[in-house]
Short mmCIF file of C-alpha atoms and ligand atoms in Angstrom, two decimals:
data_model
loop_
_atom_site.label_atom_id
_atom_site.label_comp_id
_atom_site.label_asym_id
_atom_site.label_seq_id
_atom_site.Cartn_x
_atom_site.Cartn_y
_atom_site.Cartn_z
CA UNK F 19 27.92 15.38 -8.80
CA UNK F 20 31.08 13.42 -7.85
CA UNK F 21 32.36 9.70 -9.43
CA UNK F 22 34.62 7.29 -7.26
CA UNK F 23 35.93 5.41 -9.88
CA UNK F 24 36.59 1.55 -8.64
CA UNK F 25 39.17 -1.73 -10.24
CA UNK F 26 36.16 -3.74 -9.90
CA UNK F 27 33.07 -4.96 -8.28
CA UNK F 28 34.00 -6.04 -5.27
CA UNK F 29 36.19 -2.76 -4.65
CA UNK F 30 33.22 -0.57 -5.10
CA UNK F 31 31.49 -2.02 -3.30
CA UNK F 32 33.87 -1.81 -0.13
CA UNK F 33 34.34 1.57 -1.46
CA UNK F 34 29.99 1.85 -0.43
CA UNK F 35 29.96 0.40 2.13
CA UNK F 36 32.80 3.40 3.59
CA UNK F 37 30.74 6.24 2.88
CA UNK F 38 27.45 4.84 4.42
CA UNK F 39 29.70 3.44 7.86
CA UNK F 40 30.68 6.99 7.64
CA UNK F 41 26.96 8.54 7.65
CA UNK F 42 26.14 5.53 10.37
CA UNK F 43 29.53 7.17 12.32
CA UNK F 44 28.33 10.89 11.80
CA UNK F 45 24.84 10.62 12.13
CA UNK F 46 24.24 7.17 15.12
CA UNK F 47 20.53 7.85 13.98
CA UNK F 48 20.49 8.52 10.58
CA UNK F 49 18.03 7.95 7.57
CA UNK F 50 18.95 5.22 5.07
CA UNK F 51 17.55 4.91 1.66
CA UNK F 52 18.46 1.44 0.69
CA UNK F 53 18.02 -0.29 -3.04
CA UNK F 54 17.77 -3.89 -4.33
CA UNK F 55 18.99 -5.43 -7.12
CA UNK F 56 22.37 -7.36 -7.90
CA UNK F 57 24.64 -4.26 -7.85
CA UNK F 58 23.59 -3.45 -3.77
CA UNK F 59 24.98 -7.12 -2.80
CA UNK F 60 28.49 -7.20 -2.35
CA UNK F 61 28.07 -3.59 -0.32
CA UNK F 62 25.30 -5.45 1.87
CA UNK F 63 28.13 -7.59 2.38
CA UNK F 64 30.29 -5.58 3.31
CA UNK F 65 27.73 -4.01 6.28
CA UNK F 66 27.19 -7.11 7.28
CA UNK F 67 31.10 -7.90 8.03
CA UNK F 68 32.14 -4.25 9.52
CA UNK F 69 28.85 -4.68 11.69
CA UNK F 70 30.59 -8.90 12.44
CA UNK F 71 33.41 -6.65 13.23
CA UNK F 72 32.15 -4.52 15.31
CA UNK F 73 32.75 -1.50 13.25
CA UNK F 74 29.23 -0.08 12.79
CA UNK F 75 25.94 -0.75 15.30
CA UNK F 76 22.50 -0.03 13.50
CA UNK F 77 20.54 -0.16 16.61
CA UNK F 78 19.03 3.80 15.45
CA UNK F 79 19.24 3.55 12.26
CA UNK F 80 15.86 3.95 10.41
CA UNK F 81 15.58 2.63 6.73
CA UNK F 82 13.62 3.02 3.93
CA UNK F 83 13.14 0.92 0.44
CA UNK F 84 13.29 2.47 -2.30
CA UNK F 85 10.85 0.23 -3.99
CA UNK F 86 8.64 -3.19 -4.55
CA UNK F 87 7.09 -5.25 -7.22
CA UNK F 88 3.66 -5.31 -6.37
CA UNK F 89 1.45 -7.09 -6.34
CA UNK F 90 3.61 -9.71 -4.54
CA UNK F 91 4.18 -11.81 -1.46
CA UNK F 92 6.64 -11.11 1.09
CA UNK F 93 7.01 -14.80 1.02
CA UNK F 94 8.52 -14.11 -1.96
CA UNK F 95 11.87 -14.48 -2.94
CA UNK F 96 12.42 -12.66 -5.19
CA UNK F 97 10.15 -10.04 -3.29
CA UNK F 98 12.31 -6.75 -2.04
CA UNK F 99 11.41 -7.54 1.29
CA UNK F 100 12.56 -11.23 1.40
CA UNK F 101 15.64 -9.65 -0.35
CA UNK F 102 16.56 -7.19 2.04
CA UNK F 103 15.99 -9.82 4.94
CA UNK F 104 18.49 -11.64 3.39
CA UNK F 105 21.14 -10.00 2.05
CA UNK F 106 21.59 -6.94 5.00
CA UNK F 107 17.67 -7.20 7.50
CA UNK F 108 19.01 -10.48 9.77
CA UNK F 109 22.25 -10.35 9.57
CA UNK F 110 22.35 -6.47 11.62
CA UNK F 111 20.84 -5.38 14.77
CA UNK F 112 18.72 -2.43 12.94
CA UNK F 113 15.24 -2.86 14.61
CA UNK F 114 12.73 -4.39 12.65
CA UNK F 115 10.84 -1.90 13.88
CA UNK F 116 12.23 0.92 11.92
CA UNK F 117 12.25 -0.92 9.12
CA UNK F 118 9.81 0.16 5.98
CA UNK F 119 9.48 -1.35 2.52
CA UNK F 120 6.62 -0.66 0.48
CA UNK F 121 3.86 -3.06 1.25
CA UNK F 122 3.45 -5.43 -1.84
CA UNK F 123 0.31 -7.78 -0.60
CA UNK F 124 -1.30 -4.50 0.17
CA UNK F 125 -5.48 -4.06 -1.12
CA UNK F 126 -4.97 -0.27 -1.33
CA UNK F 127 -1.59 0.27 -3.20
CA UNK F 128 -2.76 4.51 -3.62
CA UNK F 129 -2.78 4.91 0.33
CA UNK F 130 0.18 2.63 0.98
CA UNK F 131 2.36 5.73 -1.35
CA UNK F 132 0.81 8.62 0.25
CA UNK F 133 1.76 6.81 3.95
CA UNK F 134 4.85 6.00 2.68
CA UNK F 135 5.52 9.84 1.95
CA UNK F 136 4.61 10.12 4.61
CA UNK F 137 6.16 8.16 6.97
CA UNK F 138 10.16 9.57 5.02
CA UNK F 139 8.71 12.74 6.03
CA UNK F 140 7.39 11.94 9.68
CA UNK F 141 10.86 10.70 10.31
CA UNK F 142 12.77 13.89 8.76
CA UNK F 143 13.76 12.11 5.27
CA UNK F 144 16.57 10.41 3.93
CA UNK F 145 20.06 11.66 5.21
CA UNK F 146 21.82 9.03 2.99
CA UNK F 147 20.30 7.16 -0.60
CA UNK F 148 21.43 3.93 -2.42
CA UNK F 149 20.53 3.99 -5.72
CA UNK F 150 21.13 1.33 -8.39
CA UNK F 151 21.13 2.78 -11.32
CA UNK F 152 18.75 0.45 -14.83
CA UNK F 153 20.33 -0.11 -18.45
CA UNK F 154 17.72 2.38 -19.47
CA UNK F 155 17.67 5.71 -17.23
CA UNK F 156 15.69 3.98 -14.05
CA UNK F 157 15.83 4.31 -10.61
CA UNK F 158 14.10 2.77 -8.06
CA UNK F 159 11.30 1.90 -10.44
CA UNK F 160 10.72 5.46 -11.74
CA UNK F 161 11.15 4.31 -16.45
CA UNK F 162 11.63 6.20 -18.82
CA UNK F 163 8.69 9.07 -19.53
CA UNK F 164 7.56 12.01 -20.50
CA UNK F 165 6.48 12.63 -17.47
CA UNK F 166 7.55 10.88 -13.79
CA UNK F 167 5.54 11.39 -10.85
CA UNK F 168 6.91 13.09 -8.32
CA UNK F 169 5.46 11.24 -5.40
CA UNK F 170 5.60 7.89 -3.91
CA UNK F 171 3.10 5.55 -6.59
CA UNK F 172 1.86 2.50 -8.40
CA UNK F 173 3.95 2.01 -11.51
CA UNK F 174 4.13 -0.14 -14.80
CA UNK F 175 7.71 -1.97 -15.40
CA UNK F 176 9.13 -1.06 -18.91
CA UNK F 177 9.96 -4.39 -21.42
CA UNK F 178 13.38 -3.13 -20.96
CA UNK F 179 13.03 -3.44 -17.04
CA UNK F 180 10.81 -6.92 -16.98
CA UNK F 181 13.17 -8.37 -19.31
CA UNK F 182 16.04 -6.98 -17.31
CA UNK F 183 14.74 -9.39 -14.12
CA UNK F 184 13.31 -12.08 -15.83
CA UNK F 185 16.54 -13.59 -14.38
CA UNK F 186 16.05 -13.07 -11.06
CA UNK F 187 12.84 -15.49 -11.90
CA UNK F 188 11.72 -18.79 -13.71
CA UNK F 189 10.22 -17.35 -16.54
CA UNK F 190 9.54 -13.81 -18.05
CA UNK F 191 5.08 -14.60 -17.42
CA UNK F 192 6.98 -14.13 -13.48
CA UNK F 193 8.08 -11.14 -13.63
CA UNK F 194 5.50 -8.13 -11.69
CA UNK F 195 3.75 -5.95 -14.06
CA UNK F 196 3.85 -3.39 -11.62
CA UNK F 197 5.41 -1.37 -8.63
CA UNK F 198 5.54 0.68 -6.12
CA UNK F 199 7.90 3.45 -5.62
CA UNK F 200 10.14 5.80 -4.27
CA UNK F 201 9.26 9.17 -7.12
CA UNK F 202 11.67 11.00 -8.49
CA UNK F 203 10.94 13.90 -6.10
CA UNK F 204 10.78 11.76 -2.96
CA UNK F 205 14.33 10.40 -3.78
CA UNK F 206 15.84 14.20 -5.41
CA UNK F 207 14.91 15.03 -1.56
CA UNK F 208 17.51 12.78 0.48
CA UNK F 209 20.12 15.12 1.43
CA UNK F 210 22.86 12.43 0.06
CA UNK F 211 23.28 10.67 -3.30
CA UNK F 212 25.72 7.37 -3.94
CA UNK F 213 25.00 5.47 -6.90
CA UNK F 214 26.61 2.52 -7.64
CA UNK F 215 27.07 0.98 -11.16
CA UNK F 216 28.93 -2.05 -12.07
CA UNK F 217 29.47 -4.21 -15.42
CA UNK F 218 30.06 -3.08 -19.28
CA UNK F 219 25.63 -3.01 -19.63
CA UNK F 220 25.99 -0.45 -17.52
CA UNK F 221 28.33 2.28 -19.35
CA UNK F 222 26.07 3.78 -21.97
CA UNK F 223 23.41 5.14 -19.18
CA UNK F 224 26.79 5.76 -16.94
CA UNK F 225 27.91 8.21 -19.49
CA UNK F 226 23.91 9.69 -20.28
CA UNK F 227 24.83 10.77 -16.49
CA UNK F 228 27.27 12.10 -16.97
CA UNK F 229 26.77 13.97 -19.87
CA UNK F 230 25.42 16.59 -17.42
CA UNK F 231 21.87 17.22 -19.64
CA UNK F 232 18.73 16.47 -17.24
CA UNK F 233 15.98 14.15 -20.09
CA UNK F 234 13.13 12.05 -18.21
CA UNK F 235 13.79 10.08 -20.80
CA UNK F 236 17.19 8.82 -18.87
CA UNK F 237 14.93 9.11 -15.85
CA UNK F 238 18.98 9.10 -13.72
CA UNK F 239 20.03 11.96 -15.01
CA UNK F 240 17.01 14.10 -13.26
CA UNK F 241 19.87 13.94 -10.32
CA UNK F 242 21.69 16.59 -12.10
CA UNK F 243 20.00 18.85 -10.02
CA UNK F 244 20.80 17.35 -7.18
CA UNK F 245 23.99 18.81 -4.73
CA UNK F 246 25.00 16.02 -3.38
CA UNK F 247 24.76 13.16 -5.92
CA UNK F 248 28.25 10.70 -5.57
CA UNK F 249 28.34 7.70 -8.48
CA UNK F 250 30.57 4.90 -7.40
CA UNK F 251 31.43 2.56 -10.84
CA UNK F 252 33.57 0.54 -11.90
CA UNK F 253 36.06 0.55 -14.16
CA UNK F 254 33.75 -1.51 -16.88
CA UNK F 255 30.74 0.76 -15.91
CA UNK F 256 33.19 4.19 -16.70
CA UNK F 257 35.14 2.86 -19.56
CA UNK F 258 32.88 0.32 -21.24
CA UNK F 259 35.00 -1.48 -24.00
CA UNK F 260 37.61 1.34 -24.14
CA UNK F 261 38.98 -0.78 -20.85
C1 F6R K 330 16.21 -1.72 -7.55
C2 F6R K 330 16.03 -0.47 -8.02
C3 F6R K 330 16.30 -0.79 -9.56
C4 F6R K 330 17.71 -0.83 -9.41
C5 F6R K 330 18.43 -1.13 -11.16
C6 F6R K 330 19.45 -1.93 -11.51
O1 F6R K 330 15.80 -1.56 -5.77
O2 F6R K 330 15.56 0.09 -7.93
O3 F6R K 330 16.50 0.89 -9.97
O4 F6R K 330 18.39 -0.67 -9.19
O5 F6R K 330 17.06 -1.67 -11.68
O6 F6R K 330 19.08 -3.18 -11.10
P1 F6R K 330 20.74 -4.00 -11.39
O7 F6R K 330 21.17 -3.87 -9.41
O8 F6R K 330 20.03 -5.27 -10.39
O9 F6R K 330 22.03 -4.28 -12.09
#
């Protein structure tokens, strides 16, 4: 596991954008895995700026998002579908038919999960997966538990995640209680993984992740078994109060 410690959020976002841009330069028809939440917003802003300057071309890129609330309308500004359009897809030239986000509107989520796995495989797997990390160590919506599901599945959000994500909704009651998420194997099958973390509230979990142990109660620690993970974090996430 490599770690790149950046001065602040802006530097972290720029460093991540450079890695994504290199991936697209090396393999223009690459498959990218995207995350949502507050952490990658700066990365998406940088990618849009690079695209605007003619530095990257998304015309052959395929994307898969990690997760989506369930159930949720795509028109809901808090849906990850809406988030991705707003922050990235409406601003770069990625073809809409190449974009994949779990369908929060489906009436048959189990079928959606099976298909999602199949489509990832039929595209040759994910070349570069971007991850954020929950304060409780979740990746995607793989919440702390004794057993973790390996493939894309429907999951219940933990109270800690509902609390953390209520900041995006008018009230906690409006946070959907379920989500469709890639499973831990879906994530670990990605060829490269880049995990972003910013802010003091992520310090404890980053420390645990760097402890080189695997513990399903901190799902991100499973990344320790992967051969190509880069953590890009800011000084607050890395040093916490010792900054
Ligand atoms: C989002 C996702 C989540 C977030 C995590 C951190 O697609 O998969 O695991 O990455 O909840 O969220 P933020 O970045 O808002 O702290």
